[in-house]
Short mmCIF file of C-alpha atoms in Angstrom, two decimals:
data_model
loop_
_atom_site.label_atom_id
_atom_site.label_comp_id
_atom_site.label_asym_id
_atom_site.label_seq_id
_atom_site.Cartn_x
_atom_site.Cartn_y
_atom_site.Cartn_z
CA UNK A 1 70.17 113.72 163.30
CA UNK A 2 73.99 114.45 163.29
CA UNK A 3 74.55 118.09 162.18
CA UNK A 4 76.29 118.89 159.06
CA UNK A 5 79.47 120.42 158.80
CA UNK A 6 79.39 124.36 158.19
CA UNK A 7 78.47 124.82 153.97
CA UNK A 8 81.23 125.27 151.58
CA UNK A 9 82.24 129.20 150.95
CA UNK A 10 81.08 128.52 146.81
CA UNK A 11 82.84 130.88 144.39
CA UNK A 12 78.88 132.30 144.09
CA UNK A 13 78.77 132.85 147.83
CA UNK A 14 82.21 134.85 147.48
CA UNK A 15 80.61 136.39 144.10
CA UNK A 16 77.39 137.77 146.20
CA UNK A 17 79.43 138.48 149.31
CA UNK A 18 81.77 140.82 147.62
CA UNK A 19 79.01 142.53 145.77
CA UNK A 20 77.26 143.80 149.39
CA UNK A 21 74.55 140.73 149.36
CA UNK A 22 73.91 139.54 152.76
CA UNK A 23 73.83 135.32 153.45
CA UNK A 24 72.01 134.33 156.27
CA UNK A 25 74.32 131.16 157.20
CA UNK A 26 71.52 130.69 159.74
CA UNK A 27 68.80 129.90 157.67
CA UNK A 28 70.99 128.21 155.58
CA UNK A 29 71.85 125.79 158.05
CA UNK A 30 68.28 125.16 158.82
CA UNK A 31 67.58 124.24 155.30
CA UNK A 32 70.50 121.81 154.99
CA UNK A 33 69.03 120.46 158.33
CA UNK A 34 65.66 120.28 157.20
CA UNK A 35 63.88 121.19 160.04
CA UNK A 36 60.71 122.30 158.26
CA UNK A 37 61.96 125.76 158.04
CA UNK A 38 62.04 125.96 154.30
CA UNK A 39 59.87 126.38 151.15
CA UNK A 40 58.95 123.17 150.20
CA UNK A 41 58.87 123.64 146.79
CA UNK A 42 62.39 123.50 146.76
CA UNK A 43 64.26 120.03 147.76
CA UNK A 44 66.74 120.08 150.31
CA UNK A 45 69.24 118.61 148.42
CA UNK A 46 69.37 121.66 145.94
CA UNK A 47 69.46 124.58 148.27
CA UNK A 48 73.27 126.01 148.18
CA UNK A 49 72.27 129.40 150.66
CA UNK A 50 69.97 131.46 151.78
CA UNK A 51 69.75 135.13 151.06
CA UNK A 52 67.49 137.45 153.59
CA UNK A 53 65.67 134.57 154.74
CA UNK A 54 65.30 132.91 150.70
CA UNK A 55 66.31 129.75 150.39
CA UNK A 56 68.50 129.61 146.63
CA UNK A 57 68.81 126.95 144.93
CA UNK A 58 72.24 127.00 142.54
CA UNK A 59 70.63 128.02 139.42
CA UNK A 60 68.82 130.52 141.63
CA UNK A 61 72.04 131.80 142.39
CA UNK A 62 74.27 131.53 139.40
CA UNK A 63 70.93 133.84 138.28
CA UNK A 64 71.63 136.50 141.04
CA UNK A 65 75.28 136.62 140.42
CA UNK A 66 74.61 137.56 136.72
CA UNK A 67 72.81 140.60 137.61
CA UNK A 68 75.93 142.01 139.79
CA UNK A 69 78.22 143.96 138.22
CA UNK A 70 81.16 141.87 136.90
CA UNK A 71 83.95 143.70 137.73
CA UNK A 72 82.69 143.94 141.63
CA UNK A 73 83.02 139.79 141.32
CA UNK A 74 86.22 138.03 141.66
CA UNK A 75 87.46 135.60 139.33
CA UNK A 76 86.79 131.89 139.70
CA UNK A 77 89.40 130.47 142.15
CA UNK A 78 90.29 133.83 143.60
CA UNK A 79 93.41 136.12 142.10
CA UNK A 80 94.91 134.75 138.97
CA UNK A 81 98.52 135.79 138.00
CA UNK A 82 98.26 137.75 135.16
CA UNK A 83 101.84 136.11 134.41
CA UNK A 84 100.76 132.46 134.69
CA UNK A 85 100.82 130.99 131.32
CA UNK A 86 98.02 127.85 132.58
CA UNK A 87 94.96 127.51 131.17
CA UNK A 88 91.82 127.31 133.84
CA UNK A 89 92.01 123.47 133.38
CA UNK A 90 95.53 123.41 133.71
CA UNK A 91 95.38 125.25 137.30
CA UNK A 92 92.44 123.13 138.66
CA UNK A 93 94.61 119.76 136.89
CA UNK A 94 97.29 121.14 139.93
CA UNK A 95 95.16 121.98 142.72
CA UNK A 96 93.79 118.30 142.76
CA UNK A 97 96.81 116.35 141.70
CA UNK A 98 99.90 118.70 142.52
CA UNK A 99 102.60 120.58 140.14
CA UNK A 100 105.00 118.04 140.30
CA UNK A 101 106.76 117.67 137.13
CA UNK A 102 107.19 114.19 135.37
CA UNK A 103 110.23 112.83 134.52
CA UNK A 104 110.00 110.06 131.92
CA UNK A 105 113.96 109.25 132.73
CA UNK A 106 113.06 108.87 136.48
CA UNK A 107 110.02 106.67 136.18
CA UNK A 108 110.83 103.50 137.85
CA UNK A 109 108.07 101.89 135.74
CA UNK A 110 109.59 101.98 132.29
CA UNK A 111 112.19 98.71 131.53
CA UNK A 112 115.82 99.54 131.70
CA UNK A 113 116.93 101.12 128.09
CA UNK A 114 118.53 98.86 125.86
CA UNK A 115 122.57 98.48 125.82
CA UNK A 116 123.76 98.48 122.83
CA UNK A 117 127.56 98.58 122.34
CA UNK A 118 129.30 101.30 120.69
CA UNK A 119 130.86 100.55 117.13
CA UNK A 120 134.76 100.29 117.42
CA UNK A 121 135.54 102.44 114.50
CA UNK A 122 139.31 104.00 114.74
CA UNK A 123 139.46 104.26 111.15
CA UNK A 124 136.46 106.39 111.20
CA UNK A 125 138.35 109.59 109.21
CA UNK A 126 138.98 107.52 106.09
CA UNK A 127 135.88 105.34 106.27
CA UNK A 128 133.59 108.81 106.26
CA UNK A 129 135.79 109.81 103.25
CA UNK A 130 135.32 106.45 101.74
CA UNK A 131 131.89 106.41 102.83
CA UNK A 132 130.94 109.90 100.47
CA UNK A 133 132.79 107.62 97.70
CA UNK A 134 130.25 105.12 97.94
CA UNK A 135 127.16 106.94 98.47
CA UNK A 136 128.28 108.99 95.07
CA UNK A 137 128.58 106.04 93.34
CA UNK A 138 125.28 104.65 94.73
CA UNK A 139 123.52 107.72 93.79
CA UNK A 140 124.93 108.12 90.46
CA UNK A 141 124.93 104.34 89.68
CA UNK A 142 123.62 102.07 92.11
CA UNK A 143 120.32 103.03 93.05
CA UNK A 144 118.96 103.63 89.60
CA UNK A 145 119.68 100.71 88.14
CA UNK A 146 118.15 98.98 90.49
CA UNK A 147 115.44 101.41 90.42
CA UNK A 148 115.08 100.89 86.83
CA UNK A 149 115.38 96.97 87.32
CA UNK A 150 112.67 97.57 90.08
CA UNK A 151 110.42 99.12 87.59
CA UNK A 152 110.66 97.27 84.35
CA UNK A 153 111.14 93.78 85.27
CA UNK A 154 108.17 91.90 86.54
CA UNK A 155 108.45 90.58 90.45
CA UNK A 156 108.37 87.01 89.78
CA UNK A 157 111.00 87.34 87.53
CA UNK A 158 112.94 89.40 90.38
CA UNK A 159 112.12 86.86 92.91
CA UNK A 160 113.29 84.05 90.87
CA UNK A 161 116.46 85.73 90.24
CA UNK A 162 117.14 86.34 94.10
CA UNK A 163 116.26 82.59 94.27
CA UNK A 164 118.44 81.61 92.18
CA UNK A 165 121.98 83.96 93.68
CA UNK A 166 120.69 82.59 97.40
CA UNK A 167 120.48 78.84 95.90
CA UNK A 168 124.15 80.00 94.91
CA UNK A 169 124.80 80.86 98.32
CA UNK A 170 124.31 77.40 99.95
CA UNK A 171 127.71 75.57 99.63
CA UNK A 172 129.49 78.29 101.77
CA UNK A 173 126.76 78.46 104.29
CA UNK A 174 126.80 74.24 104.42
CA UNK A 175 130.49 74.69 104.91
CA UNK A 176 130.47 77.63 107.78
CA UNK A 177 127.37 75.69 109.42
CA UNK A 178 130.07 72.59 109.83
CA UNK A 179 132.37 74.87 110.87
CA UNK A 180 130.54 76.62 113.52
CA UNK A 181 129.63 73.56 115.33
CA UNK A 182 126.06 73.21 114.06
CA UNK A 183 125.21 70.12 112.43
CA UNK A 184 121.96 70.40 111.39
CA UNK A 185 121.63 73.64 110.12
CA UNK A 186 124.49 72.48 107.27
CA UNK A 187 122.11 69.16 106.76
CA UNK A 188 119.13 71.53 106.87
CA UNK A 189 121.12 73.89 104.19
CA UNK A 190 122.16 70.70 102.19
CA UNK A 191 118.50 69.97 101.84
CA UNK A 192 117.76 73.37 100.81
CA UNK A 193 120.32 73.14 98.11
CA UNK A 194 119.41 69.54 96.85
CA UNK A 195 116.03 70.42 96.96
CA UNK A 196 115.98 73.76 95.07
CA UNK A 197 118.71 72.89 92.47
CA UNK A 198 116.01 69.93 91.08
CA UNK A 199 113.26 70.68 92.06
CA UNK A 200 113.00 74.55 91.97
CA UNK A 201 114.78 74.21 88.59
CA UNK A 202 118.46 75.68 89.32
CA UNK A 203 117.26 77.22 92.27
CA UNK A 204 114.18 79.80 90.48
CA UNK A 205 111.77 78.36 92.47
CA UNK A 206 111.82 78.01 96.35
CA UNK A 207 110.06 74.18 96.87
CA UNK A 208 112.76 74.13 100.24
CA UNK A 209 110.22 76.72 101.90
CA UNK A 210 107.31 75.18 101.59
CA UNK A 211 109.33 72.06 102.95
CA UNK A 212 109.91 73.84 106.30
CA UNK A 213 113.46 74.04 105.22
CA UNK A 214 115.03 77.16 106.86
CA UNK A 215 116.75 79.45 105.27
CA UNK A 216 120.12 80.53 107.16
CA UNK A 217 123.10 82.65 105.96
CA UNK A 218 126.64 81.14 107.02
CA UNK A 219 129.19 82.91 106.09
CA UNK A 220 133.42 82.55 107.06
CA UNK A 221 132.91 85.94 108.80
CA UNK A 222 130.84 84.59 111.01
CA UNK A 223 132.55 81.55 111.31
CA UNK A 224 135.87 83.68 112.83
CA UNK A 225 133.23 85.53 114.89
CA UNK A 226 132.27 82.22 116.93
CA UNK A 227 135.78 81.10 116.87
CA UNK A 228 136.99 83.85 119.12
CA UNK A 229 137.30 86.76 117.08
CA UNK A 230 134.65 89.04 118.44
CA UNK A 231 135.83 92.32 118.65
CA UNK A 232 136.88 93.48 114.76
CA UNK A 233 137.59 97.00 113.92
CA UNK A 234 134.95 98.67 110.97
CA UNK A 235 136.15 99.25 107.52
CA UNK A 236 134.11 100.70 104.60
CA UNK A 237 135.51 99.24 101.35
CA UNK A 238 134.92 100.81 98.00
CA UNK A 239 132.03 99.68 95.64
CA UNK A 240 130.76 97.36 98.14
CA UNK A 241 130.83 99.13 101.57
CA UNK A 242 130.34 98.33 105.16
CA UNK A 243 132.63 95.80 106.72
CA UNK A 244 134.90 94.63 109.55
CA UNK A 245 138.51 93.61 109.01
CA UNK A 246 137.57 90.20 110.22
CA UNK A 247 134.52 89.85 107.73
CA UNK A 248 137.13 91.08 105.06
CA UNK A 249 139.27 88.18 105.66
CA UNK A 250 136.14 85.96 105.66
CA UNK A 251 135.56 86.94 101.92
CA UNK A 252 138.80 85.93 101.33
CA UNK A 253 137.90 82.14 102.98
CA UNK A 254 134.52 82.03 101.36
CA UNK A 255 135.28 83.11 97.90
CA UNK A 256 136.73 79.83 96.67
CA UNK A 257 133.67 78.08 97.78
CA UNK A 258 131.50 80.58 95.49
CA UNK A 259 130.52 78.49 92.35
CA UNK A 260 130.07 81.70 90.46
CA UNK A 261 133.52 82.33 90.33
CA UNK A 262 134.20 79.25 88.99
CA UNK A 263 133.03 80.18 85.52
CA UNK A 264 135.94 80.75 83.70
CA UNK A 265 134.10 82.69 80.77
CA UNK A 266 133.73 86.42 81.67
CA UNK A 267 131.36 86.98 79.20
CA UNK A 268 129.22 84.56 81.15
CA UNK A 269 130.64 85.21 84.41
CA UNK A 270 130.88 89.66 84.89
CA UNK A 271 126.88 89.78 83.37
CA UNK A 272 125.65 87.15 86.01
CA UNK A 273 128.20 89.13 88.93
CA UNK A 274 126.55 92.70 87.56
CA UNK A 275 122.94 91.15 87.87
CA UNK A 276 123.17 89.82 91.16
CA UNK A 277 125.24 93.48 92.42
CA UNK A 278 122.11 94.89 91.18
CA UNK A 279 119.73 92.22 93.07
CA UNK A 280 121.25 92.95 95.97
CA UNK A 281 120.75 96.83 95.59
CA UNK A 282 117.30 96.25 94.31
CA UNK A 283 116.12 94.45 97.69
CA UNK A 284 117.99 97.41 100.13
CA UNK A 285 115.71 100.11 98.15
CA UNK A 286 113.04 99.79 101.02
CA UNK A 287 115.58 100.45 103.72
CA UNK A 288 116.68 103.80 101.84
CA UNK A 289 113.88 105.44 103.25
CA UNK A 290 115.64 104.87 106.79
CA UNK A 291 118.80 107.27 105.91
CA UNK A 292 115.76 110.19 104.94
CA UNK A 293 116.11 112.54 107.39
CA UNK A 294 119.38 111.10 109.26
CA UNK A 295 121.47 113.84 110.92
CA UNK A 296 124.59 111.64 110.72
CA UNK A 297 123.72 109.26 107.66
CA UNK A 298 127.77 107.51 108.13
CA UNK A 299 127.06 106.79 111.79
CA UNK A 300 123.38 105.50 111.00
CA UNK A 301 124.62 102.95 108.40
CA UNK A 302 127.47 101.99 110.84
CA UNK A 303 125.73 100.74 113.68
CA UNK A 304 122.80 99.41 112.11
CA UNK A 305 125.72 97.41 109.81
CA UNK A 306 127.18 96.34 112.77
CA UNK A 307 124.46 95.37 115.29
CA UNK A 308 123.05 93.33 112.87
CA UNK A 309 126.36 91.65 112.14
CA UNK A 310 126.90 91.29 115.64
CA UNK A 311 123.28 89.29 116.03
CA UNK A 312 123.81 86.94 112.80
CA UNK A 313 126.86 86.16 114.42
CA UNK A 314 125.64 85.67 118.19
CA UNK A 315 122.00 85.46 117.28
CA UNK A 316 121.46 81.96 119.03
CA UNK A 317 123.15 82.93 122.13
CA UNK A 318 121.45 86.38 122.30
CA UNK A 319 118.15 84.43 121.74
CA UNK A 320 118.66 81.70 124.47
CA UNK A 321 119.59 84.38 126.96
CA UNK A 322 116.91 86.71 126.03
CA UNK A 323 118.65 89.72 124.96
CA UNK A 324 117.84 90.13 121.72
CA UNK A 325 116.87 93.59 121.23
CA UNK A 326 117.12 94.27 117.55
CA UNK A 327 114.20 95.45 115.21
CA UNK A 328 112.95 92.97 113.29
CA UNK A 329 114.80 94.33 109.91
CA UNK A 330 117.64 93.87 111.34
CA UNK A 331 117.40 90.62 112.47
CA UNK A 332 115.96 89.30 108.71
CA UNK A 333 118.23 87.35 107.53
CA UNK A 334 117.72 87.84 104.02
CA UNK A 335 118.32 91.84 104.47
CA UNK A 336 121.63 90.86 101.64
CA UNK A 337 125.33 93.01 102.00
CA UNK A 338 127.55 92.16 98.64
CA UNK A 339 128.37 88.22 98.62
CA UNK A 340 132.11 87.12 97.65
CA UNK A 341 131.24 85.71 94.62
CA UNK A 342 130.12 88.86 93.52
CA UNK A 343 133.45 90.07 93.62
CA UNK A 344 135.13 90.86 90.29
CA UNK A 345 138.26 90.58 91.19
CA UNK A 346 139.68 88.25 95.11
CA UNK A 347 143.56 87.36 96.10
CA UNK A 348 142.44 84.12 95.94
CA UNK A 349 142.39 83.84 92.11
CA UNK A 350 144.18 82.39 90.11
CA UNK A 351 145.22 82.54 86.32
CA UNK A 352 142.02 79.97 85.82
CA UNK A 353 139.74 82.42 86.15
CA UNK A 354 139.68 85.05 83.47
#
């Protein structure tokens, strides 16, 4: 038989050795061997050492070293620094696997962080001023009404009346859709619109759904966006907040094509403009719980605002190339910012509508 290597100094050999007990590694050695040499009453496999000729098992010893005198024994491990803050598991953690620290930055496992370009804000001075406008008024106003509207008018009546403003929507998307190059998202949107307006009764109900009809927001914002105009500064306007200079202009394009502002009755006309303001309001109040808690609530709105203008404007491309990298809420397109039509009062009007 191949001899063993010599036995492993065990913190209870150190325990017994420090206390004046003597180990006879010879006998020891014979036991581990087993030549014969040992009581055998106790198996081979559980003898640790021998003391004056004894063979011990462990429990046999952990026994022995509780009848020393503690403070003669040296702590588990050997010295401790009284000024090490590690728990015993924390110190044997590092002996096995080393004290390196790790660095979640360095790890060469984790995907690259998402690049997300900066907002191009050089107005940002007055927009934060205009921005503590608007959040007054949303406070003070906004919020609960629709809060109120939330609360006291039954959801199917609330979804028919979203139903109906988005049915509203469609002759400006069909339009932009042309615009844009895309074909069959205007015939798609056409079908939406022909198909709600009869069917869904004025556009209440939403029969172009079920139909496997998408539903796609095209607006002339977006359409100077795929043009070439990529790169537009923000703007924050008052009442109906975040914007871009070229999404202002597209208001401007799109408000003619708004059939809502075609009623020439304002006592028809400003009631059905205040009720879909307050639709609009109404469906942001679950994303209000995303400003709790923001340490710069401006610069929050802002780039959310933006990257998810920036993605309903290059959404297809981003998707083809796989870089979309948006969180789902941003990338719903019926999340709703203030339509044109909702407008009281656009450049574009003329003495017909009063």
């Amino acid at each position: 038989m191949q001899p063993l290597p010599a036995a492993v100094q065990t913190d209870s050999a150190a325990a017994l050795a420090a206390a004046g007990v003597q180990i006879d590694a010879q006998a020891a050695d014979a036991v581990a061997a087993d030549d014969g040499s040992h009581d055998p009453a106790i198996p081979a496999f559980d003898v640790a050492e021998t003391i004056d000729g004894l063979a011990l098992s462990p429990l046999s010893l952990d026994y022995a070293l509780a009848q020393i005198d503690p403070a003669n024994a040296p702590p588990s491990g050997g010295t401790v620094d009284p000024t090490d803050p590690r728990t015993d598991a924390e110190r044997d953690f590092d002996d096995i696997y080393g004290t390196q620290t790790y660095d979640p930055v360095a790890d060469p496992t984790l995907p690259a962080p998402a690049n997300v370009p900066s907002a191009y804000d050089p107005w940002e001075k007055y927009n934060r001023r205009m921005h503590r406008f608007n959040m007054a008024v949303d406070r003070g106003v906004a919020r609960p009404l629709a809060r109120a509207y939330s609360k006291v008018v039954p959801r199917p009546i609330r979804l028919g009346v979203s139903n109906f403003f988005n049915n509203l929507g469609q002759p400006v998307s069909i339009l932009n859709a042309l615009l844009q190059g895309k074909p069959k998202q205007a015939f798609q949107s056409l079908g939406r619109f022909a198909l709600n307006t009869t069917l869904g009764i004025g556009g209440i109900f939403d029969p172009a759904t079920a139909a496997k009809l998408p539903n796609r927001s095209e607006d002339f914002g977006q359409t100077l966006g795929i043009w070439g105009w990529k790169r537009s500064r923000y703007v924050e306007l008052p009442f109906f907040g975040p914007r871009t200079v070229r999404d202002t202009f597209g208001m401007v394009g799109d408000a003619p094509l708004s059939p809502l502002r075609h009623i020439e009755r304002d006592r028809i006309r400003i009631p059905l403009q205040g009720l879909q303001l307050v639709d609009v309001r109404a469906q942001l109040l679950p994303l209000d719980s995303l400003r709790e808690g923001a340490e710069d609530e401006y610069a929050l709105i802002r780039d959310s605002w933006m990257q998810r203008r920036d993605y309903q404007i290059f959404g297809d491309r981003m998707e083809k190339n796989g870089e979309t990298q948006l969180p789902e809420y941003l990338q719903d397109d019926s999340n709703p910012s203030v339509p044109a039509d909702a407008m009281p009062i656009m450049p574009t009007d003329g003495t017909g509508v009063r």
